PDB file of C-alpha atoms in Angstrom:
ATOM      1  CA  UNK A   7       0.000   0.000   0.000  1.00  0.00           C
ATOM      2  CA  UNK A   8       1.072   3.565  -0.739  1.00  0.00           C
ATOM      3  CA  UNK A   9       1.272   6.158  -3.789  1.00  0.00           C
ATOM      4  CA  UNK A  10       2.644   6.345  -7.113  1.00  0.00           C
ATOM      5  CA  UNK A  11       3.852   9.956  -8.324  1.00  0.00           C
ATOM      6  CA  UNK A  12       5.318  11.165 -11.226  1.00  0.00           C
ATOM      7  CA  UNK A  13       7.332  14.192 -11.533  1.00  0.00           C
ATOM      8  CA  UNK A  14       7.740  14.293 -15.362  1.00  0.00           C
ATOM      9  CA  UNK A  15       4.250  14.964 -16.422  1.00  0.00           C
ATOM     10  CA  UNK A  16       3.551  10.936 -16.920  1.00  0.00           C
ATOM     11  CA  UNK A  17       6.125   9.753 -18.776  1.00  0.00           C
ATOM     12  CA  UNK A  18       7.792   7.756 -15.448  1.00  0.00           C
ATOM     13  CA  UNK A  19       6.050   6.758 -12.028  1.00  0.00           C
ATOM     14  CA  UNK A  20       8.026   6.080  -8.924  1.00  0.00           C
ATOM     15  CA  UNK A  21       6.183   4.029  -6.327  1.00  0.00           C
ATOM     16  CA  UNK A  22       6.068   4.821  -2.398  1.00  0.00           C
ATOM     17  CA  UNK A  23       4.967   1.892  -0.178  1.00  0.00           C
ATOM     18  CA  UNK A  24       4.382   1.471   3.621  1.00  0.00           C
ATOM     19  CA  UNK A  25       3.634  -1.207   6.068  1.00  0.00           C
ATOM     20  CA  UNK A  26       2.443   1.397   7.941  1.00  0.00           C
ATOM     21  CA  UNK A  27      -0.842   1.176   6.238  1.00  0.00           C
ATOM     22  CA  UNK A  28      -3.146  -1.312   7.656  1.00  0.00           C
ATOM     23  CA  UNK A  29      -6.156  -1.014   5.314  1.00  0.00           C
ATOM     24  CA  UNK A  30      -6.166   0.339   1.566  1.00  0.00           C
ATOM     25  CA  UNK A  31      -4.975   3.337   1.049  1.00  0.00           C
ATOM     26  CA  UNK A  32      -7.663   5.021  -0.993  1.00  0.00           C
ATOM     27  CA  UNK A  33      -7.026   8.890  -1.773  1.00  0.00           C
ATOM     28  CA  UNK A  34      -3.948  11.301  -0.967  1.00  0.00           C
ATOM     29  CA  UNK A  35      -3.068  15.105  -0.930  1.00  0.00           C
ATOM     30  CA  UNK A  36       0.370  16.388  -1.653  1.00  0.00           C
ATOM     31  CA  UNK A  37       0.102  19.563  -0.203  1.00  0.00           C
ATOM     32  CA  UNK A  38       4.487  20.140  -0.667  1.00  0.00           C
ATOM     33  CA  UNK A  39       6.614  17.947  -2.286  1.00  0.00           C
ATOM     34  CA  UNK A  40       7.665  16.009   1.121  1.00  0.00           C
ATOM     35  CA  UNK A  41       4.281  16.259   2.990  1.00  0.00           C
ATOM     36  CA  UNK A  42       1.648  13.760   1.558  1.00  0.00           C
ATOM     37  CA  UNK A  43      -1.367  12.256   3.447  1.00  0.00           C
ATOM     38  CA  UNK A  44      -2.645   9.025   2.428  1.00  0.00           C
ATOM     39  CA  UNK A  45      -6.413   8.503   3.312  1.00  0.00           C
ATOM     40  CA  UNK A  46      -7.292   4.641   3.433  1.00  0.00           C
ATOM     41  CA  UNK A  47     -10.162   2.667   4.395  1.00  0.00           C
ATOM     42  CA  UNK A  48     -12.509  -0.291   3.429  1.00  0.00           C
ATOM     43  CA  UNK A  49     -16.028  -1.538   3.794  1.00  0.00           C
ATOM     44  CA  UNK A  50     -17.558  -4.948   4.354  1.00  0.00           C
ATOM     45  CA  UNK A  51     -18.000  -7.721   1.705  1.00  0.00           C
ATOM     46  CA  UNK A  52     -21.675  -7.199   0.593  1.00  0.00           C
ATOM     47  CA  UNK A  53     -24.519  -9.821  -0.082  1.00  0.00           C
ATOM     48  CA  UNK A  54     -26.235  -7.355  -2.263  1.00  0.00           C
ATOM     49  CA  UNK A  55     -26.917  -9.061  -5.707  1.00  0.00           C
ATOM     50  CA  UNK A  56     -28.011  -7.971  -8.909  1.00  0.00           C
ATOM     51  CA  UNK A  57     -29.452  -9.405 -11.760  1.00  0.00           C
ATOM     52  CA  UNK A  58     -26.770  -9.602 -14.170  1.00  0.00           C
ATOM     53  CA  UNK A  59     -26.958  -6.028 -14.546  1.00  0.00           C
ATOM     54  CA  UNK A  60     -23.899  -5.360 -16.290  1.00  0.00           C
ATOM     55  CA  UNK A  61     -20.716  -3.658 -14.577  1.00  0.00           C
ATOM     56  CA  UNK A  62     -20.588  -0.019 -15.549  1.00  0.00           C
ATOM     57  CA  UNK A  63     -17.629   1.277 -13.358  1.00  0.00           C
ATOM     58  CA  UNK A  64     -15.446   0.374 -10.405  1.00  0.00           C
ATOM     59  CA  UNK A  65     -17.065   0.502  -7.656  1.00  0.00           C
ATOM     60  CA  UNK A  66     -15.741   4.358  -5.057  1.00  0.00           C
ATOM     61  CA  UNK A  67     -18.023   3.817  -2.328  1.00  0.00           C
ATOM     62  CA  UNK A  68     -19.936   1.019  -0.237  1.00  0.00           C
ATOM     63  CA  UNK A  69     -22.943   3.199  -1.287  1.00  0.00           C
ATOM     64  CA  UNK A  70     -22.569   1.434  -4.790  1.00  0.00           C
ATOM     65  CA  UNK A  71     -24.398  -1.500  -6.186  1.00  0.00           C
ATOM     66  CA  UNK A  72     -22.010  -4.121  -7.393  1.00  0.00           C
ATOM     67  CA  UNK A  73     -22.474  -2.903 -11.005  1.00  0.00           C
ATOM     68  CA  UNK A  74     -21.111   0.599  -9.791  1.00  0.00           C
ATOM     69  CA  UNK A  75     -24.806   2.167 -10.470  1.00  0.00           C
ATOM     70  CA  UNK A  76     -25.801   4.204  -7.103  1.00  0.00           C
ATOM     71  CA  UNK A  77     -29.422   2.541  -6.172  1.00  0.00           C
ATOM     72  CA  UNK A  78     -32.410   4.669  -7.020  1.00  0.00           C
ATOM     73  CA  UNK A  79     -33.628   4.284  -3.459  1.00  0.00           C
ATOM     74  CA  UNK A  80     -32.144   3.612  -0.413  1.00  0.00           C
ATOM     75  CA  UNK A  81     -31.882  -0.030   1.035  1.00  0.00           C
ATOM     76  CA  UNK A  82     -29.506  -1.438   3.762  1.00  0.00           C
ATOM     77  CA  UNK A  83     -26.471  -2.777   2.015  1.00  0.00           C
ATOM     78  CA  UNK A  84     -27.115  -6.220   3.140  1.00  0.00           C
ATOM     79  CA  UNK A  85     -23.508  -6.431   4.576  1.00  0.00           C
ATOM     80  CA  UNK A  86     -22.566 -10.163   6.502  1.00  0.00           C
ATOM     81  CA  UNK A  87     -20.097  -8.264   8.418  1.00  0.00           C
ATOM     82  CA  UNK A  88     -20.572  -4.637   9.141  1.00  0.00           C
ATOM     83  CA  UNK A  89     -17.676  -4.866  11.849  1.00  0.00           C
ATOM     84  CA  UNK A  90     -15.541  -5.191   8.406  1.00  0.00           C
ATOM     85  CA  UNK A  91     -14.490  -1.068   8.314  1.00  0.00           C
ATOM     86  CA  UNK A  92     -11.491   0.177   8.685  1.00  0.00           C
ATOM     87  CA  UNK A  93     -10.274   3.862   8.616  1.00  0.00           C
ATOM     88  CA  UNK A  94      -7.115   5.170   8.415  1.00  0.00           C
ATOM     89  CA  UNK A  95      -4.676   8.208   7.544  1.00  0.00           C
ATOM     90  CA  UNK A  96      -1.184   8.014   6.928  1.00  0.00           C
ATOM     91  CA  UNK A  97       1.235  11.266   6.576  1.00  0.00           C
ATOM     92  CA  UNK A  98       5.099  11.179   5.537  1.00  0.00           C
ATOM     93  CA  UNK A  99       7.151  14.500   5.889  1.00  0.00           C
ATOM     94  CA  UNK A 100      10.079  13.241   3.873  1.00  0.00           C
ATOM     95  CA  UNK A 101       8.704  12.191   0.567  1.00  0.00           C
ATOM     96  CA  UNK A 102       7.735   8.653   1.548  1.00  0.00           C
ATOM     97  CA  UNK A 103      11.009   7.719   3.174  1.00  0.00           C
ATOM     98  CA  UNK A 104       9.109   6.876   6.020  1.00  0.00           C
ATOM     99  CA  UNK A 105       5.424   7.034   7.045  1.00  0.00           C
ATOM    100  CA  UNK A 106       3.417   7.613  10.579  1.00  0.00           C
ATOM    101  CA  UNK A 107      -0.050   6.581  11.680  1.00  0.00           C
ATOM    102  CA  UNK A 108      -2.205  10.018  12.681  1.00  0.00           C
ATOM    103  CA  UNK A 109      -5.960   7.901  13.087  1.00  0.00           C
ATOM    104  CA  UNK A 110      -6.972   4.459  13.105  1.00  0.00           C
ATOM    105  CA  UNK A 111     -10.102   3.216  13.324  1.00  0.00           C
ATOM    106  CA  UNK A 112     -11.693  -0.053  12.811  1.00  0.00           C
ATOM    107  CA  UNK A 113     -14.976  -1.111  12.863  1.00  0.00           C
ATOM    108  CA  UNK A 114     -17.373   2.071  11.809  1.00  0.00           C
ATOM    109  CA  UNK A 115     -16.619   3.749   8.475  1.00  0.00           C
ATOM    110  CA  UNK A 116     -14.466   4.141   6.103  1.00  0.00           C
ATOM    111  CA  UNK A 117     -12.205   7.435   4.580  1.00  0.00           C
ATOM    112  CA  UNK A 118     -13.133   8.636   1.091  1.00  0.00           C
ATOM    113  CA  UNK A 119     -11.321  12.240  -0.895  1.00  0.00           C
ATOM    114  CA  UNK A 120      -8.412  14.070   1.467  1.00  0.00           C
ATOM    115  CA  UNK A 121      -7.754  17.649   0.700  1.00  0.00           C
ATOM    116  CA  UNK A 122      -5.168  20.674   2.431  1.00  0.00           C
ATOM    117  CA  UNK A 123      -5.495  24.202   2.518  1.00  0.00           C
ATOM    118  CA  UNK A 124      -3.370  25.176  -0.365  1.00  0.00           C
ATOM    119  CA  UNK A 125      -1.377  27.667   1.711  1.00  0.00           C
ATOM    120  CA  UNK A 126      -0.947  25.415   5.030  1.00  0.00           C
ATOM    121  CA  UNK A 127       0.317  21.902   4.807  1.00  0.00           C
ATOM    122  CA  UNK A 128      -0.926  20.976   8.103  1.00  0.00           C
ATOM    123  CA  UNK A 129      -4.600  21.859   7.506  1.00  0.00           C
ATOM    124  CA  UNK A 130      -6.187  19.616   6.259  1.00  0.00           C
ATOM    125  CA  UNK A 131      -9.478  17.646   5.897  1.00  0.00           C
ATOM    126  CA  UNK A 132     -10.851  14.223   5.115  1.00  0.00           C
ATOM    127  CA  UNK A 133     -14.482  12.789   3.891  1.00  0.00           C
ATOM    128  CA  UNK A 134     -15.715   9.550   5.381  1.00  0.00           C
ATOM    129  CA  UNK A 135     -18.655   7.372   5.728  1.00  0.00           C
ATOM    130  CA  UNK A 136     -20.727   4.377   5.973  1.00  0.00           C
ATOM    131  CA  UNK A 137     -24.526   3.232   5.084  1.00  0.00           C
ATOM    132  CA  UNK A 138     -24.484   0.430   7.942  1.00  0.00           C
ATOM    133  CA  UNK A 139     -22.885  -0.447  10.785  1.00  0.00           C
ATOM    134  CA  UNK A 140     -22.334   0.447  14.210  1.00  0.00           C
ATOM    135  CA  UNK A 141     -22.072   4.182  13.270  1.00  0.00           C
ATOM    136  CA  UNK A 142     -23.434   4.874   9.757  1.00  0.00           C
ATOM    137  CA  UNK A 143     -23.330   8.459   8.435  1.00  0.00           C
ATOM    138  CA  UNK A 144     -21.300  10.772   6.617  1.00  0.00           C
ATOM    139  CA  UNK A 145     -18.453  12.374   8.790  1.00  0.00           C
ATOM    140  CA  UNK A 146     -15.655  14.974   8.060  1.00  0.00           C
ATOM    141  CA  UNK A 147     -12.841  14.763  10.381  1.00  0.00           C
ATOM    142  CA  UNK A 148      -9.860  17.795  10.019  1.00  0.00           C
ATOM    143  CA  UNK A 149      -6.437  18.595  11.544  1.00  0.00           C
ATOM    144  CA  UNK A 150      -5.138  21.900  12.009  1.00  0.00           C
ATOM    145  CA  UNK A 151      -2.086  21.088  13.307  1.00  0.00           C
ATOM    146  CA  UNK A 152      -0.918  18.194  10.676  1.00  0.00           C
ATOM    147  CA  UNK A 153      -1.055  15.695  13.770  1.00  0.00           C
ATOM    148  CA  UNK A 154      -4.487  15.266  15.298  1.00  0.00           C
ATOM    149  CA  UNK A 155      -7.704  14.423  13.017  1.00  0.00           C
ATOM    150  CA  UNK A 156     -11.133  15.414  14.688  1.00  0.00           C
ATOM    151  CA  UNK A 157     -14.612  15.366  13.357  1.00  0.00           C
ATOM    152  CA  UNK A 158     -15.907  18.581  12.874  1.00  0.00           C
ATOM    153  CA  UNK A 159     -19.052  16.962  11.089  1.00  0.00           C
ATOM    154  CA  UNK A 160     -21.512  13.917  11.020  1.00  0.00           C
ATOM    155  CA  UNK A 161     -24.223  13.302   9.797  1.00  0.00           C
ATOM    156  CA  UNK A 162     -25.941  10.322  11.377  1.00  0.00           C
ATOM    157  CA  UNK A 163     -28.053   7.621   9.259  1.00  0.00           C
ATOM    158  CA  UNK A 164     -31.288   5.971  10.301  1.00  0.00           C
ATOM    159  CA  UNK A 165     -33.099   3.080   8.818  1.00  0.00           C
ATOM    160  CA  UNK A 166     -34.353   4.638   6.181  1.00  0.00           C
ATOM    161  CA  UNK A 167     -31.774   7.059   4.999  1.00  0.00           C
ATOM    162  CA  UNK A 168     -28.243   6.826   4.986  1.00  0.00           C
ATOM    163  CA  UNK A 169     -25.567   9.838   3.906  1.00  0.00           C
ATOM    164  CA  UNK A 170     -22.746   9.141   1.648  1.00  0.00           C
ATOM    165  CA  UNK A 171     -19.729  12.318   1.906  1.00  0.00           C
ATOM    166  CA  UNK A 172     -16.904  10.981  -1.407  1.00  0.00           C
ATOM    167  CA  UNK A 173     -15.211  14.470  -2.232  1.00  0.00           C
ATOM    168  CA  UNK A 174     -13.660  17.049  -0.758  1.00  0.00           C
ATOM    169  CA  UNK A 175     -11.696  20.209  -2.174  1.00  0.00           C
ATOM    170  CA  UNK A 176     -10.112  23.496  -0.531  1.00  0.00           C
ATOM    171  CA  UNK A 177     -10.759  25.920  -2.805  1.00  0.00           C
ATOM    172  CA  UNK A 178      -8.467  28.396  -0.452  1.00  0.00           C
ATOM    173  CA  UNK A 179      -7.525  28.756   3.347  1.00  0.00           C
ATOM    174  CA  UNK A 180     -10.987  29.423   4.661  1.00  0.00           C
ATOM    175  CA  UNK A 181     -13.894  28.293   2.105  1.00  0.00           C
ATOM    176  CA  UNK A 182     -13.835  24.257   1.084  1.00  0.00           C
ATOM    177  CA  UNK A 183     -16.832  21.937  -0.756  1.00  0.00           C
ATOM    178  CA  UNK A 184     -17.452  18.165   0.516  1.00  0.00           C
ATOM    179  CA  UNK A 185     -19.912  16.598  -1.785  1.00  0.00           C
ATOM    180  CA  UNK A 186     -22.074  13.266  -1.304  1.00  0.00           C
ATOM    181  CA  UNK A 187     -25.585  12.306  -1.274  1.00  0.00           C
ATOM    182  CA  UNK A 188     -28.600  11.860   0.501  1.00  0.00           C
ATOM    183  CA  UNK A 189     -29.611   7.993   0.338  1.00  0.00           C
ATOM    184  CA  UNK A 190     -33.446   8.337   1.358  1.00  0.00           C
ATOM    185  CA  UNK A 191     -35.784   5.752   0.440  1.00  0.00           C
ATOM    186  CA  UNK A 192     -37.628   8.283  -1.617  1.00  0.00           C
ATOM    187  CA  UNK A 193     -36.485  11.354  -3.486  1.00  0.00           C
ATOM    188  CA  UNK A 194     -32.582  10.826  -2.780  1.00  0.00           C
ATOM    189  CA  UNK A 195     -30.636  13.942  -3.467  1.00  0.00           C
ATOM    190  CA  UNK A 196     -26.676  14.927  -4.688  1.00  0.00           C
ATOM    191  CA  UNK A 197     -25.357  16.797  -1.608  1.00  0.00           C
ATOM    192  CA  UNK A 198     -23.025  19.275  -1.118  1.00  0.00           C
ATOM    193  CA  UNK A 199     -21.911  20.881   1.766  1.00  0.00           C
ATOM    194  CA  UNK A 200     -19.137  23.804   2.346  1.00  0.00           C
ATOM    195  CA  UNK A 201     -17.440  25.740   4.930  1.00  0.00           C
ATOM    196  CA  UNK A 202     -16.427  29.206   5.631  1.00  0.00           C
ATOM    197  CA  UNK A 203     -14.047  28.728   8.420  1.00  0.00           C
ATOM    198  CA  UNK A 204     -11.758  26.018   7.032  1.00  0.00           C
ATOM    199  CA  UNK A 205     -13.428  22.900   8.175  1.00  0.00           C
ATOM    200  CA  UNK A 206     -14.243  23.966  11.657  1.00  0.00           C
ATOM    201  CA  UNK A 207     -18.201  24.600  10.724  1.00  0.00           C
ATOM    202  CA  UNK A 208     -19.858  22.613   8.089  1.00  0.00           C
ATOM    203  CA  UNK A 209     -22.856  23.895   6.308  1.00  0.00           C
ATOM    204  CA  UNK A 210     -25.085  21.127   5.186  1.00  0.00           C
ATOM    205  CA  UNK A 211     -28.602  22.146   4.220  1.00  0.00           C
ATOM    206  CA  UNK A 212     -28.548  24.898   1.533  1.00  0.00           C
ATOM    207  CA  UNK A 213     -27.363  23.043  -2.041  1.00  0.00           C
ATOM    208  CA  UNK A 214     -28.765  19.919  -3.058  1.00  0.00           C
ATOM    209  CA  UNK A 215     -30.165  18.410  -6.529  1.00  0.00           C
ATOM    210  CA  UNK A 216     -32.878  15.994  -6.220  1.00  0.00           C
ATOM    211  CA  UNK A 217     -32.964  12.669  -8.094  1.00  0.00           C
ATOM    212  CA  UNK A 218     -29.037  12.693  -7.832  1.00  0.00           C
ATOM    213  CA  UNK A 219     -25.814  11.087  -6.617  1.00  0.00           C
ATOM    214  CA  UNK A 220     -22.794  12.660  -6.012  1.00  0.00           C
ATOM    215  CA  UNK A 221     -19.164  10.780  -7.278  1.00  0.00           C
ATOM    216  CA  UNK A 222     -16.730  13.611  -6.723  1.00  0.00           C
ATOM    217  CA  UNK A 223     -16.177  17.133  -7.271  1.00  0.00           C
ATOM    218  CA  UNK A 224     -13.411  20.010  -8.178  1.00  0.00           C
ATOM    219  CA  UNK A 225     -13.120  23.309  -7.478  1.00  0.00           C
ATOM    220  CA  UNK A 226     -11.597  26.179  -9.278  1.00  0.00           C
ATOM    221  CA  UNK A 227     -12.467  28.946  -6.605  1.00  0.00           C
ATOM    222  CA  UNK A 228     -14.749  29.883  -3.920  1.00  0.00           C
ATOM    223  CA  UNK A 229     -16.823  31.132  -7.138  1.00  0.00           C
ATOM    224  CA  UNK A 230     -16.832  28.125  -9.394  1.00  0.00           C
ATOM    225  CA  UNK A 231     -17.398  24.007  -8.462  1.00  0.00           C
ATOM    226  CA  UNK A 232     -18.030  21.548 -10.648  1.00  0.00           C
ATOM    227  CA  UNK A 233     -19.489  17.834  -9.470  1.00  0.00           C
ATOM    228  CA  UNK A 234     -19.562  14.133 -11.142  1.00  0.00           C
ATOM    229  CA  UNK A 235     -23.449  13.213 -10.887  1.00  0.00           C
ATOM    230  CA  UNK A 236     -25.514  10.356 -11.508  1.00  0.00           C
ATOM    231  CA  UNK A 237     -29.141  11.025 -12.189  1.00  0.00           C
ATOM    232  CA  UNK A 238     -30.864   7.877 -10.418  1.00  0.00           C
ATOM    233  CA  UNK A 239     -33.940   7.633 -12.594  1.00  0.00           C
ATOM    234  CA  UNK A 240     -32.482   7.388 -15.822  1.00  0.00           C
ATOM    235  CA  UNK A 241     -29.151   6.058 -14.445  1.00  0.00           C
ATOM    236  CA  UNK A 242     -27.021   8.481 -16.911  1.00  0.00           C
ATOM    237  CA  UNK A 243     -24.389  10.449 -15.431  1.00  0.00           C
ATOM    238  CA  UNK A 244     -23.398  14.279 -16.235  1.00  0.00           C
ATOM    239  CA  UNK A 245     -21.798  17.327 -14.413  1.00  0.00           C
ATOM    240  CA  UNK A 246     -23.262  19.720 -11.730  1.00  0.00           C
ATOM    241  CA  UNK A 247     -21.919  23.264 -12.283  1.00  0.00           C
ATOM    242  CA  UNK A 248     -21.526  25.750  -9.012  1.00  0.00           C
ATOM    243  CA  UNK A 249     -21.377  29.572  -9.577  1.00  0.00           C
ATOM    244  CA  UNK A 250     -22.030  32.382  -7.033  1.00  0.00           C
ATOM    245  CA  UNK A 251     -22.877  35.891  -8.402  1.00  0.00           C
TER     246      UNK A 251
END
């Protein structure tokens, strides 16, 4: 487990590896060119079945159906072992010479998309989440000192809803997007949430789109987001533009 960067625009890769990872290491953020976070985490083998519906994509998030399609409605995932997540971040200082342990933890959700504040390498923020389990819910955990993770958001689920948080971008020190979705039973929505404050406060009720699932996002400024969607009734996917006046 571990990266692969390249420093030639493509053309070679050099691979960093650590047994200091315990689970899979799923996103990172490079925010110098010796700092790097590693945000890893899996979820449960699944009994969820379809029928022969063909594979689409690889499947991001737990949230998925087999075929990488999100469901149109919310169901439990059908997990044999929800005990089966595992959470973890990883951070080297010396460009991957060697790597330290900063959170562990097994058994409630996994990490999804790790971003820093582009002008502070030890500010950063990381999406997780889970649809079942002992603690299902979507859940941002930050540092602001580049040591110590805590969640400054969470969003619990209940039986018949369950919250999904994949991306998350700084767009500069104070003002970041996570994006996710709302898995109700009925009228499921793409999700987006943002802060003001640099992760400390998490707004989480003002923009969503209806019918939708969010995959990921970027942002080019505070101004201007765009999101990966997948529009649940007609299970064709497209892109959600964000622009303030």
């Amino acid at each position: 487990q571990g990266v692969i960067l390249t420093t030639d625009g493509g053309k070679l890769f050099t691979k960093y590896t650590t047994d200091a990872l315990t689970t899979l290491a799923r996103y990172a953020a490079y925010p110098t060119d010796t700092t790097w976070y590693v945000a890893a985490g899996q979820w449960p083998n699944t009994s969820v079945s379809e029928d022969n519906e063909e594979i689409v994509r690889a499947r991001k998030s737990a949230f998925q159906l087999p075929s990488g399609r999100f469901p149109k409605k919310f169901e439990h995932s059908g997990y044999t072992d929800p005990q089966g997540y595992a959470a973890q971040i990883a951070k080297t200082t010396d460009g991957g010479n060697t790597w330290t342990t900063l959170f562990s933890n097994n058994g409630s959700f996994y990490f999804n998309e790790i971003d820093c504040n582009p002008s502070n390498p030890n500010h950063c923020c990381v999406a997780g989440e889970a649809p079942d389990g002992p603690n299902p819910g979507g859940r941002i955990y930050c540092t602001f000192d580049g040591q110590n993770f805590q969640q400054t958001f969470f969003q619990p689920g209940t039986s018949t809803s369950a919250y999904s948080i994949m991306g998350l971008r700084f767009a500069n020190e104070t003002f970041a997007w996570a994006a996710g979705s709302k898995m109700n039973s009925i009228a499921p929505s793409a999700w987006f949430l943002y802060t003001n404050d640099g992760g400390k406060t998490w707004d989480s009720t003002t923009h969503q789109i209806f019918g939708y699932a969010t995959l990921g996002l970027d942002v080019v400024s505070d101004k201007v987001a765009y999101a990966a969607v997948d529009d649940l009734i007609t299970q064709t996917s497209g892109v959600a533009k964000y622009i303030s006046l």
